Amino acid sequence: MKRIAVMTSGGDAPGMNAAIRAVVRSGLHYGLEVYGIFHGYKGLCEGKIRKLNRYDVTRIISRGGTVLGSARYPEFAKKEVREIAVKQIRDLGIDAIVVIGGDGTYRGAQALSEMGIPTIGLPGTIDNDISSTDYTIGFFTAMQTVVDSIDKLRDTSMSHKRCSVVEVMGRHCGDLALYAGIAGGSEFIITPETGFDKEQLIEAITNSNKSGKRHAIVIVTENMLNVLDLSKEIEEKTGFETRATVLGHVQRGGDPAAFDRVLATEMGEYAVDLLVKGKSGRAVGLKGMEYVDYDINFALNKKREIPNKRYGLVGRLK
Ligand code: ADP
């Protein structure tokens, strides 16, 4: 093995830069040449690839976003498009690729691996929806961003005696809403895993209002319901003035939290170690205190473990 490449793909996440840095510096440590692929699978097909040196990744450990850029490129699901990518990789003599992204990115990596290109996947997404790791790179930073927003909303909600309905990202995974909701001391958390009983919610807010509580914070995972409609309904049925806030893309940005930098750095080093050992088609994860790797296919099909006990806790704190 002489030459490896690193790329970021799909939704960006804070800490991706720290992972890029770790791959570059570890690769150089082993005497490898390291290439950066810009703008995900799209850039790969377009040949947006250049050799990186250690100074290309100076100080990026603390920066949000991804210096390599990212892209959504659904065309990559077509074999004939991936063949263009394989040719680019072979023409440059690149022996293996580390891809950083979510499950879509893993599917692309798996497909490349089946076409004979060694790949390693690192979990980079704020959603924490990858079953082969307890935590994804970016999740802790996004959680803090959501908690900061909840704290601010609580200030104004209390001043005006209002209910706040807050939509949080996560695609189809409730972890961001759940963890941030707990840390923000919110009254109600609605996630795909908990399900949602509207009548129960309205009743609880009515009781809370009657008992003289000055505010209520309801956290909702995106793609579950329309938070504007829910806010209107809460206001009509409970008499509690209600506002909806969609946090949106601020959750993706910001300097990565220290834990995301550690996770990204250790996973980046682990990925290069796997390549040096001749492994391919693996997904790196953190399980408990250990870094682990799984077959990417297995990682994609593995059922996600839901942190059940934490839901009980939220119920008690209402
Ligand atoms: P994420 O990686 O954050 O889940 P996406 O779902 O958009 O984000 O996936 C990132 C990219 O991975 C897609 O834009 C596409 O280029 C590639 N990809 C997704 N699914 C597949 C697939 N089934 N086969 C090949 N490439 C895929």
Short mmCIF file of C-alpha atoms and ligand atoms in Angstrom, two decimals:
data_model
loop_
_atom_site.label_atom_id
_atom_site.label_comp_id
_atom_site.label_asym_id
_atom_site.label_seq_id
_atom_site.Cartn_x
_atom_site.Cartn_y
_atom_site.Cartn_z
CA MET A 1 0.00 0.00 0.00
CA LYS A 2 1.46 3.35 -1.12
CA ARG A 3 -1.39 5.80 -1.62
CA ILE A 4 -4.63 6.33 0.27
CA ALA A 5 -7.39 8.94 -0.07
CA VAL A 6 -9.87 10.52 2.31
CA MET A 7 -13.25 12.09 1.58
CA THR A 8 -16.37 13.44 3.34
CA SER A 9 -19.85 12.84 1.96
CA GLY A 10 -23.54 13.35 2.70
CA GLY A 11 -24.65 15.73 5.46
CA ASP A 12 -21.69 17.52 7.01
CA ALA A 13 -20.98 17.23 10.74
CA PRO A 14 -18.65 19.01 13.17
CA GLY A 15 -15.56 16.87 13.72
CA MET A 16 -15.23 15.73 10.10
CA ASN A 17 -12.15 17.97 9.83
CA ALA A 18 -10.60 16.34 12.87
CA ALA A 19 -11.13 12.95 11.20
CA ILE A 20 -9.56 14.17 7.93
CA ARG A 21 -6.57 15.46 9.88
CA ALA A 22 -6.14 12.16 11.70
CA VAL A 23 -6.26 10.15 8.45
CA VAL A 24 -3.73 12.46 6.78
CA ARG A 25 -1.30 12.54 9.70
CA SER A 26 -1.57 8.78 10.37
CA GLY A 27 -1.11 8.01 6.70
CA LEU A 28 2.01 10.19 6.57
CA HIS A 29 3.27 8.52 9.76
CA TYR A 30 3.19 5.18 7.91
CA GLY A 31 5.01 6.73 4.94
CA LEU A 32 1.93 6.70 2.71
CA GLU A 33 0.88 9.41 0.25
CA VAL A 34 -2.51 10.81 1.22
CA TYR A 35 -4.94 12.34 -1.27
CA GLY A 36 -8.00 14.46 -0.52
CA ILE A 37 -11.14 13.87 -2.60
CA PHE A 38 -13.21 17.07 -2.72
CA HIS A 39 -17.05 17.22 -2.69
CA GLY A 40 -17.84 13.59 -1.94
CA TYR A 41 -18.64 10.99 -4.57
CA LYS A 42 -19.46 13.74 -7.09
CA GLY A 43 -15.96 15.19 -6.82
CA LEU A 44 -14.51 11.69 -7.00
CA CYS A 45 -16.20 11.08 -10.37
CA GLU A 46 -15.13 14.54 -11.57
CA GLY A 47 -11.50 13.94 -10.57
CA LYS A 48 -11.46 16.64 -7.87
CA ILE A 49 -8.61 14.92 -6.07
CA ARG A 50 -5.28 16.29 -4.87
CA LYS A 51 -2.35 15.20 -2.77
CA LEU A 52 -2.35 16.58 0.77
CA ASN A 53 0.59 17.35 3.02
CA ARG A 54 0.70 17.72 6.77
CA TYR A 55 0.26 21.50 6.56
CA ASP A 56 -2.97 21.16 4.56
CA VAL A 57 -4.60 19.97 7.77
CA THR A 58 -2.98 22.42 10.17
CA ARG A 59 -5.44 23.82 12.73
CA ILE A 60 -8.48 22.22 11.17
CA ILE A 61 -9.05 20.05 14.26
CA SER A 62 -11.02 22.90 15.80
CA ARG A 63 -13.01 23.95 12.74
CA GLY A 64 -16.61 23.00 11.92
CA GLY A 65 -17.77 21.85 8.47
CA THR A 66 -15.39 19.95 6.21
CA VAL A 67 -12.43 21.44 4.35
CA LEU A 68 -12.90 18.76 1.67
CA GLY A 69 -16.51 19.83 1.07
CA SER A 70 -19.42 17.43 0.81
CA ALA A 71 -22.17 16.66 -1.68
CA ARG A 72 -25.30 14.67 -2.25
CA TYR A 73 -24.87 12.69 -5.44
CA PRO A 74 -27.66 10.13 -5.91
CA GLU A 75 -26.22 9.20 -9.32
CA PHE A 76 -23.54 7.25 -7.46
CA ALA A 77 -26.06 4.45 -6.93
CA LYS A 78 -25.68 3.66 -10.67
CA LYS A 79 -22.95 1.16 -11.54
CA GLU A 80 -21.91 3.03 -14.69
CA VAL A 81 -21.32 6.19 -12.62
CA ARG A 82 -19.27 4.26 -10.04
CA GLU A 83 -17.17 2.84 -12.88
CA ILE A 84 -16.04 6.42 -13.63
CA ALA A 85 -15.00 6.73 -9.97
CA VAL A 86 -13.11 3.44 -10.06
CA LYS A 87 -11.21 4.63 -13.15
CA GLN A 88 -10.25 7.91 -11.42
CA ILE A 89 -8.97 5.98 -8.41
CA ARG A 90 -7.00 3.51 -10.53
CA ASP A 91 -5.54 6.25 -12.79
CA LEU A 92 -4.10 8.00 -9.73
CA GLY A 93 -2.79 4.73 -8.28
CA ILE A 94 -4.85 5.17 -5.10
CA ASP A 95 -4.90 1.89 -3.17
CA ALA A 96 -7.68 2.58 -0.64
CA ILE A 97 -10.16 5.23 0.54
CA VAL A 98 -11.42 6.34 3.94
CA VAL A 99 -14.95 7.76 3.63
CA ILE A 100 -16.50 9.86 6.38
CA GLY A 101 -20.29 10.22 6.38
CA GLY A 102 -23.65 8.67 7.22
CA ASP A 103 -25.36 5.48 6.11
CA GLY A 104 -25.80 6.70 2.51
CA THR A 105 -22.06 7.28 2.35
CA TYR A 106 -21.52 3.76 3.74
CA ARG A 107 -23.68 2.35 0.92
CA GLY A 108 -21.44 4.09 -1.61
CA ALA A 109 -18.34 2.74 0.17
CA GLN A 110 -19.75 -0.77 0.22
CA ALA A 111 -20.51 -0.57 -3.51
CA LEU A 112 -16.95 0.63 -4.23
CA SER A 113 -15.52 -2.13 -2.09
CA GLU A 114 -17.51 -4.71 -4.11
CA MET A 115 -15.92 -3.23 -7.23
CA GLY A 116 -12.45 -3.96 -5.84
CA ILE A 117 -11.61 -0.63 -4.17
CA PRO A 118 -10.63 -1.09 -0.52
CA THR A 119 -12.71 1.27 1.66
CA ILE A 120 -13.12 2.05 5.35
CA GLY A 121 -16.15 3.99 6.66
CA LEU A 122 -16.09 6.46 9.55
CA PRO A 123 -19.44 7.54 11.05
CA GLY A 124 -19.76 11.30 10.50
CA THR A 125 -23.29 12.61 11.11
CA ILE A 126 -25.04 14.68 13.76
CA ASP A 127 -27.98 12.22 13.73
CA ASN A 128 -26.30 9.38 15.68
CA ASP A 129 -28.25 6.98 13.48
CA ILE A 130 -25.49 4.49 12.63
CA SER A 131 -26.00 1.21 14.40
CA SER A 132 -22.36 0.11 14.30
CA THR A 133 -21.29 2.81 16.77
CA ASP A 134 -22.61 4.14 20.07
CA TYR A 135 -21.81 7.70 19.00
CA THR A 136 -21.20 9.33 15.63
CA ILE A 137 -18.75 12.16 14.95
CA GLY A 138 -20.71 15.43 15.29
CA PHE A 139 -23.46 14.21 17.59
CA PHE A 140 -22.06 15.74 20.79
CA THR A 141 -21.49 19.13 19.17
CA ALA A 142 -24.99 19.22 17.69
CA MET A 143 -26.43 18.17 21.05
CA GLN A 144 -24.76 21.17 22.71
CA THR A 145 -26.06 23.49 19.97
CA VAL A 146 -29.61 22.25 20.58
CA VAL A 147 -29.22 22.56 24.36
CA ASP A 148 -27.97 26.15 23.99
CA SER A 149 -31.07 26.91 21.90
CA ILE A 150 -33.41 25.26 24.42
CA ASP A 151 -31.83 27.31 27.23
CA LYS A 152 -32.45 30.51 25.26
CA LEU A 153 -36.00 29.54 24.37
CA ARG A 154 -36.71 28.77 28.02
CA ASP A 155 -35.65 32.30 29.02
CA THR A 156 -38.13 33.91 26.66
CA SER A 157 -40.83 31.26 27.21
CA MET A 158 -40.75 31.89 30.95
CA SER A 159 -40.88 35.65 30.54
CA HIS A 160 -43.99 35.43 28.38
CA LYS A 161 -45.57 32.34 29.98
CA ARG A 162 -45.40 30.43 26.74
CA CYS A 163 -45.10 26.91 25.47
CA SER A 164 -42.26 26.31 22.97
CA VAL A 165 -42.36 23.53 20.41
CA VAL A 166 -38.87 22.89 19.04
CA GLU A 167 -38.09 20.82 15.96
CA VAL A 168 -34.70 19.10 16.13
CA MET A 169 -32.82 17.27 13.36
CA GLY A 170 -32.19 13.51 13.37
CA ARG A 171 -33.80 12.31 10.12
CA HIS A 172 -35.52 9.19 11.48
CA CYS A 173 -33.53 8.88 14.69
CA GLY A 174 -34.63 10.49 17.96
CA ASP A 175 -31.26 10.52 19.74
CA LEU A 176 -30.49 14.21 19.18
CA ALA A 177 -33.96 15.23 20.42
CA LEU A 178 -33.79 12.80 23.32
CA TYR A 179 -30.32 13.63 24.64
CA ALA A 180 -30.67 17.38 24.08
CA GLY A 181 -34.17 17.30 25.55
CA ILE A 182 -32.87 15.64 28.71
CA ALA A 183 -29.89 18.02 28.97
CA GLY A 184 -32.13 21.04 28.34
CA GLY A 185 -34.62 19.94 31.02
CA SER A 186 -37.47 19.97 28.52
CA GLU A 187 -40.91 18.85 29.63
CA PHE A 188 -41.84 16.67 26.64
CA ILE A 189 -39.77 14.80 24.09
CA ILE A 190 -41.32 13.30 20.96
CA THR A 191 -39.17 10.92 18.93
CA PRO A 192 -39.82 8.18 16.38
CA GLU A 193 -38.81 5.65 19.04
CA THR A 194 -41.12 6.97 21.76
CA GLY A 195 -44.05 7.50 19.41
CA PHE A 196 -46.50 10.29 20.05
CA ASP A 197 -49.90 10.47 21.72
CA LYS A 198 -51.31 13.91 20.94
CA GLU A 199 -54.22 13.68 23.40
CA GLN A 200 -51.83 12.79 26.21
CA LEU A 201 -49.55 15.70 25.31
CA ILE A 202 -52.44 18.20 25.24
CA GLU A 203 -53.71 16.91 28.57
CA ALA A 204 -50.28 17.15 30.16
CA ILE A 205 -49.76 20.70 28.92
CA THR A 206 -53.26 21.70 30.08
CA ASN A 207 -52.49 20.35 33.57
CA SER A 208 -49.11 22.00 33.58
CA ASN A 209 -50.72 25.33 32.61
CA LYS A 210 -53.40 24.96 35.29
CA SER A 211 -50.81 24.19 37.95
CA GLY A 212 -49.30 27.61 37.30
CA LYS A 213 -46.17 26.53 35.41
CA ARG A 214 -44.82 29.48 33.46
CA HIS A 215 -43.52 27.54 30.48
CA ALA A 216 -43.30 24.21 28.70
CA ILE A 217 -40.70 23.00 26.21
CA VAL A 218 -41.71 20.30 23.74
CA ILE A 219 -38.88 18.78 21.67
CA VAL A 220 -39.85 17.02 18.43
CA THR A 221 -37.69 15.00 16.02
CA GLU A 222 -38.00 16.26 12.43
CA ASN A 223 -40.13 14.40 9.84
CA MET A 224 -42.69 13.33 12.45
CA LEU A 225 -45.26 16.10 12.32
CA ASN A 226 -45.72 19.74 11.36
CA VAL A 227 -44.59 21.76 14.39
CA LEU A 228 -46.52 24.86 13.26
CA ASP A 229 -49.77 22.87 13.16
CA LEU A 230 -48.99 21.23 16.50
CA SER A 231 -48.29 24.64 18.10
CA LYS A 232 -51.60 26.03 16.84
CA GLU A 233 -53.45 23.02 18.18
CA ILE A 234 -51.76 23.23 21.59
CA GLU A 235 -52.65 26.92 21.83
CA GLU A 236 -56.29 26.34 20.80
CA LYS A 237 -56.85 23.36 23.08
CA THR A 238 -54.87 24.39 26.16
CA GLY A 239 -55.07 28.18 26.11
CA PHE A 240 -51.26 28.20 26.58
CA GLU A 241 -49.71 30.68 24.13
CA THR A 242 -47.43 28.54 21.96
CA ARG A 243 -44.60 29.22 19.49
CA ALA A 244 -42.86 26.83 17.12
CA THR A 245 -39.13 26.97 16.38
CA VAL A 246 -37.42 24.94 13.69
CA LEU A 247 -33.72 24.93 14.59
CA GLY A 248 -32.62 23.83 11.10
CA HIS A 249 -29.08 23.90 9.80
CA VAL A 250 -27.49 25.76 12.73
CA GLN A 251 -27.37 22.26 14.25
CA ARG A 252 -24.86 21.15 11.62
CA GLY A 253 -22.37 23.97 12.18
CA GLY A 254 -20.00 25.19 14.86
CA ASP A 255 -16.59 24.27 16.19
CA PRO A 256 -16.53 20.61 17.19
CA ALA A 257 -16.85 19.79 20.89
CA ALA A 258 -13.78 18.22 22.51
CA PHE A 259 -15.38 14.76 22.57
CA ASP A 260 -16.09 14.86 18.83
CA ARG A 261 -12.45 15.80 18.19
CA VAL A 262 -11.26 12.85 20.27
CA LEU A 263 -13.71 10.44 18.61
CA ALA A 264 -12.76 11.67 15.14
CA THR A 265 -9.02 11.53 15.82
CA GLU A 266 -9.06 8.05 17.31
CA MET A 267 -11.37 6.71 14.59
CA GLY A 268 -9.22 8.29 11.86
CA GLU A 269 -6.11 6.61 13.26
CA TYR A 270 -7.97 3.32 13.64
CA ALA A 271 -9.10 3.48 9.97
CA VAL A 272 -5.54 3.89 8.70
CA ASP A 273 -4.36 1.06 10.97
CA LEU A 274 -7.01 -1.18 9.38
CA LEU A 275 -5.84 -0.27 5.87
CA VAL A 276 -2.22 -0.90 6.78
CA LYS A 277 -3.26 -4.34 8.08
CA GLY A 278 -4.84 -4.99 4.67
CA LYS A 279 -8.48 -4.76 5.82
CA SER A 280 -11.24 -3.38 3.59
CA GLY A 281 -15.01 -2.90 3.53
CA ARG A 282 -15.04 -2.13 7.27
CA ALA A 283 -17.03 0.41 9.31
CA VAL A 284 -15.33 1.84 12.41
CA GLY A 285 -17.34 2.38 15.58
CA LEU A 286 -17.11 3.04 19.31
CA LYS A 287 -18.76 0.37 21.48
CA GLY A 288 -18.58 1.16 25.16
CA MET A 289 -14.96 2.14 25.72
CA GLU A 290 -13.60 0.20 22.73
CA TYR A 291 -13.07 1.07 19.10
CA VAL A 292 -14.37 -1.72 16.88
CA ASP A 293 -14.84 -2.46 13.18
CA TYR A 294 -17.57 -4.34 11.37
CA ASP A 295 -18.18 -5.45 7.82
CA ILE A 296 -19.89 -2.38 6.24
CA ASN A 297 -22.76 -4.56 4.98
CA PHE A 298 -23.32 -5.88 8.48
CA ALA A 299 -23.14 -2.32 9.86
CA LEU A 300 -25.78 -1.17 7.36
CA ASN A 301 -28.18 -3.99 8.23
CA LYS A 302 -27.53 -4.18 11.97
CA LYS A 303 -30.55 -3.19 14.04
CA ARG A 304 -29.97 -0.06 16.07
CA GLU A 305 -30.02 -0.50 19.83
CA ILE A 306 -32.46 1.96 21.38
CA PRO A 307 -31.44 3.42 24.75
CA ASN A 308 -34.70 2.31 26.43
CA LYS A 309 -33.90 3.10 30.02
CA ARG A 310 -33.48 6.76 29.22
CA TYR A 311 -37.09 7.08 28.05
CA GLY A 312 -38.26 6.03 31.50
CA LEU A 313 -36.19 8.77 33.03
CA VAL A 314 -37.79 11.42 30.86
CA GLY A 315 -41.26 10.21 31.84
CA ARG A 316 -40.43 10.57 35.52
CA LEU A 317 -39.06 14.07 35.19
CA LYS A 318 -42.15 15.50 33.49
P1 ADP B 1 -25.39 10.42 4.51
O1 ADP B 1 -24.09 9.80 4.13
O2 ADP B 1 -25.22 11.57 5.46
O3 ADP B 1 -26.41 9.40 4.95
P2 ADP B 1 -26.72 10.56 1.92
O4 ADP B 1 -27.81 9.61 2.26
O5 ADP B 1 -27.04 11.75 1.08
O6 ADP B 1 -26.00 11.14 3.23
O7 ADP B 1 -25.56 9.74 1.17
C1 ADP B 1 -24.39 10.39 0.74
C2 ADP B 1 -24.05 9.98 -0.64
O8 ADP B 1 -23.71 8.58 -0.66
C3 ADP B 1 -25.17 10.11 -1.65
O9 ADP B 1 -25.35 11.43 -2.09
C4 ADP B 1 -24.65 9.19 -2.75
O10 ADP B 1 -23.64 9.83 -3.51
C5 ADP B 1 -24.03 8.05 -1.94
N1 ADP B 1 -24.99 6.94 -1.82
C6 ADP B 1 -26.11 6.89 -1.07
N2 ADP B 1 -26.77 5.74 -1.23
C7 ADP B 1 -26.04 5.00 -2.13
C8 ADP B 1 -26.19 3.70 -2.72
N3 ADP B 1 -27.23 2.89 -2.43
N4 ADP B 1 -25.23 3.29 -3.59
C9 ADP B 1 -24.19 4.08 -3.89
N5 ADP B 1 -23.99 5.32 -3.38
C10 ADP B 1 -24.90 5.79 -2.50
#
